[in-house]
mmCIF file of C-alpha atoms in Angstrom:
data_model
loop_
_atom_site.group_PDB
_atom_site.id
_atom_site.type_symbol
_atom_site.label_atom_id
_atom_site.label_comp_id
_atom_site.label_asym_id
_atom_site.label_seq_id
_atom_site.Cartn_x
_atom_site.Cartn_y
_atom_site.Cartn_z
ATOM 1 C CA MET A 1 28.709 -16.868 -54.233
ATOM 2 C CA SER A 2 29.433 -18.433 -57.576
ATOM 3 C CA ASN A 3 32.189 -17.306 -59.888
ATOM 4 C CA ARG A 4 29.831 -14.912 -61.682
ATOM 5 C CA LYS A 5 30.470 -11.194 -61.468
ATOM 6 C CA LEU A 6 29.379 -9.503 -58.235
ATOM 7 C CA VAL A 7 27.347 -6.289 -58.095
ATOM 8 C CA LEU A 8 26.850 -4.524 -54.751
ATOM 9 C CA VAL A 9 23.452 -2.859 -54.305
ATOM 10 C CA VAL A 10 22.730 -0.274 -51.579
ATOM 11 C CA ASP A 11 19.138 0.944 -51.184
ATOM 12 C CA ASP A 12 16.883 1.408 -48.169
ATOM 13 C CA ASP A 13 13.825 0.000 -49.994
ATOM 14 C CA PRO A 14 13.563 -3.796 -49.563
ATOM 15 C CA GLY A 15 11.410 -4.067 -52.706
ATOM 16 C CA ILE A 16 14.051 -2.343 -54.815
ATOM 17 C CA LEU A 17 16.729 -4.627 -53.362
ATOM 18 C CA ARG A 18 14.714 -7.777 -54.181
ATOM 19 C CA GLY A 19 13.884 -6.566 -57.677
ATOM 20 C CA LEU A 20 17.421 -5.545 -58.566
ATOM 21 C CA SER A 21 18.833 -8.766 -57.127
ATOM 22 C CA ARG A 22 16.461 -10.848 -59.292
ATOM 23 C CA LEU A 23 17.177 -8.740 -62.387
ATOM 24 C CA LEU A 24 20.932 -9.008 -61.979
ATOM 25 C CA ASN A 25 20.713 -12.753 -61.313
ATOM 26 C CA ARG A 26 18.650 -13.338 -64.482
ATOM 27 C CA HIS A 27 21.351 -11.557 -66.472
ATOM 28 C CA GLY A 28 24.314 -13.507 -65.130
ATOM 29 C CA TYR A 29 25.412 -11.403 -62.174
ATOM 30 C CA ASP A 30 25.551 -12.199 -58.487
ATOM 31 C CA SER A 31 24.491 -9.455 -56.107
ATOM 32 C CA LYS A 32 25.038 -8.611 -52.504
ATOM 33 C CA VAL A 33 22.429 -6.221 -51.127
ATOM 34 C CA PHE A 34 22.595 -3.721 -48.275
ATOM 35 C CA GLN A 35 19.632 -1.867 -46.789
ATOM 36 C CA SER A 36 21.709 1.002 -45.362
ATOM 37 C CA ALA A 37 24.956 2.883 -45.779
ATOM 38 C CA GLU A 38 26.050 1.527 -42.393
ATOM 39 C CA ALA A 39 25.470 -2.093 -43.431
ATOM 40 C CA PHE A 40 27.487 -1.503 -46.583
ATOM 41 C CA GLU A 41 30.330 0.189 -44.707
ATOM 42 C CA ASP A 42 30.422 -2.756 -42.272
ATOM 43 C CA CYS A 43 30.588 -5.395 -45.027
ATOM 44 C CA GLY A 44 34.373 -5.415 -45.191
ATOM 45 C CA ASP A 45 36.143 -6.405 -48.403
ATOM 46 C CA VAL A 46 34.470 -5.198 -51.602
ATOM 47 C CA SER A 47 37.388 -5.979 -53.899
ATOM 48 C CA THR A 48 35.586 -8.859 -55.648
ATOM 49 C CA ALA A 49 32.776 -6.596 -56.896
ATOM 50 C CA ILE A 50 32.597 -5.054 -60.355
ATOM 51 C CA CYS A 51 30.454 -2.047 -59.358
ATOM 52 C CA ILE A 52 28.084 -0.522 -56.817
ATOM 53 C CA VAL A 53 24.453 0.380 -57.503
ATOM 54 C CA LEU A 54 23.902 3.127 -54.954
ATOM 55 C CA ASP A 55 20.729 4.953 -53.959
ATOM 56 C CA ILE A 56 21.305 8.664 -53.430
ATOM 57 C CA GLN A 57 18.957 8.972 -50.423
ATOM 58 C CA LEU A 58 19.580 6.314 -47.772
ATOM 59 C CA ASP A 59 17.431 6.858 -44.656
ATOM 60 C CA GLY A 60 18.745 10.335 -44.025
ATOM 61 C CA ARG A 61 22.233 9.621 -45.348
ATOM 62 C CA SER A 62 23.621 10.616 -48.696
ATOM 63 C CA GLY A 63 24.776 8.045 -51.203
ATOM 64 C CA ILE A 64 26.964 10.739 -52.731
ATOM 65 C CA GLU A 65 28.707 11.309 -49.393
ATOM 66 C CA LEU A 66 29.160 7.533 -49.082
ATOM 67 C CA ARG A 67 30.803 7.563 -52.522
ATOM 68 C CA TYR A 68 33.274 10.223 -51.363
ATOM 69 C CA ARG A 69 34.071 8.235 -48.191
ATOM 70 C CA LEU A 70 34.728 5.155 -50.302
ATOM 71 C CA SER A 71 37.017 7.102 -52.611
ATOM 72 C CA SER A 72 38.912 8.504 -49.619
ATOM 73 C CA ALA A 73 39.348 4.937 -48.361
ATOM 74 C CA GLY A 74 40.824 3.882 -51.711
ATOM 75 C CA VAL A 75 37.735 2.077 -53.042
ATOM 76 C CA SER A 76 37.529 2.891 -56.731
ATOM 77 C CA LEU A 77 34.625 0.716 -57.864
ATOM 78 C CA PRO A 78 32.413 2.214 -60.570
ATOM 79 C CA VAL A 79 29.182 3.646 -59.121
ATOM 80 C CA ILE A 80 25.728 3.644 -60.689
ATOM 81 C CA TYR A 81 23.449 6.046 -58.837
ATOM 82 C CA ILE A 82 19.713 5.474 -58.578
ATOM 83 C CA THR A 83 17.254 8.010 -57.197
ATOM 84 C CA ALA A 84 13.562 8.747 -56.891
ATOM 85 C CA ASN A 85 14.262 12.436 -56.235
ATOM 86 C CA ASP A 86 15.840 13.811 -59.372
ATOM 87 C CA ASN A 87 16.771 17.468 -59.600
ATOM 88 C CA ASP A 88 19.538 19.467 -61.263
ATOM 89 C CA SER A 89 21.658 19.985 -58.132
ATOM 90 C CA VAL A 90 21.553 16.305 -57.122
ATOM 91 C CA ARG A 91 22.308 15.188 -60.679
ATOM 92 C CA SER A 92 25.232 17.629 -60.865
ATOM 93 C CA ALA A 93 26.643 16.462 -57.515
ATOM 94 C CA ALA A 94 26.303 12.814 -58.554
ATOM 95 C CA ILE A 95 28.095 13.349 -61.838
ATOM 96 C CA LYS A 96 30.806 15.405 -60.122
ATOM 97 C CA SER A 97 31.416 12.518 -57.692
ATOM 98 C CA GLY A 98 32.390 10.272 -60.579
ATOM 99 C CA CYS A 99 29.479 7.968 -61.376
ATOM 100 C CA ILE A 100 29.241 5.901 -64.561
ATOM 101 C CA ALA A 101 25.440 6.255 -64.690
ATOM 102 C CA TYR A 102 22.654 8.245 -63.036
ATOM 103 C CA LEU A 103 19.221 6.606 -63.185
ATOM 104 C CA THR A 104 15.899 8.027 -62.046
ATOM 105 C CA LYS A 105 13.414 5.567 -60.550
ATOM 106 C CA PRO A 106 11.581 3.950 -62.138
ATOM 107 C CA PHE A 107 14.166 2.999 -64.750
ATOM 108 C CA SER A 108 14.256 0.283 -67.380
ATOM 109 C CA ALA A 109 16.191 -2.934 -66.914
ATOM 110 C CA ALA A 110 18.295 -2.069 -69.963
ATOM 111 C CA SER A 111 19.313 1.316 -68.535
ATOM 112 C CA LEU A 112 20.789 -0.474 -65.493
ATOM 113 C CA LEU A 113 22.238 -3.493 -67.276
ATOM 114 C CA GLU A 114 24.177 -1.408 -69.829
ATOM 115 C CA PRO A 115 26.458 0.349 -67.298
ATOM 116 C CA VAL A 116 26.773 -2.889 -65.266
ATOM 117 C CA ALA A 117 27.976 -4.643 -68.435
ATOM 118 C CA ARG A 118 30.468 -1.825 -69.090
ATOM 119 C CA ALA A 119 31.789 -2.194 -65.540
ATOM 120 C CA ALA A 120 32.015 -5.987 -65.945
ATOM 121 C CA ALA A 121 33.995 -5.520 -69.162
ATOM 122 C CA GLY A 122 36.350 -3.059 -67.460
ATOM 123 C CA LEU A 123 35.128 -0.192 -69.626
ATOM 124 C CA ALA A 124 33.779 2.004 -66.829
#
């Protein structure tokens, strides 16, 4: 990794991971991608990251539950949720868990880059 700011991305869709990694790279961020909640939980130290882009549905696991486990473990990184299955109850649960953004797929590059920039600036 370079000394650019690191964004962690967790999504079970390889195409989404590739696309977000390229987008973040073009805008001056490094990314580390994970195709499952388990892979992310096994990654070890996340203290160098500025935020987590986290899919809400991860192969039968809940990104929101992962967020709560991280919080319980003392990980306080800002979270940007992404989802293809938007509904009022999921949105409410995501916001209640403490996210800095909730994006419905497909979303614009700007709608992702704005909260990432806030996290990088320490404003999230």
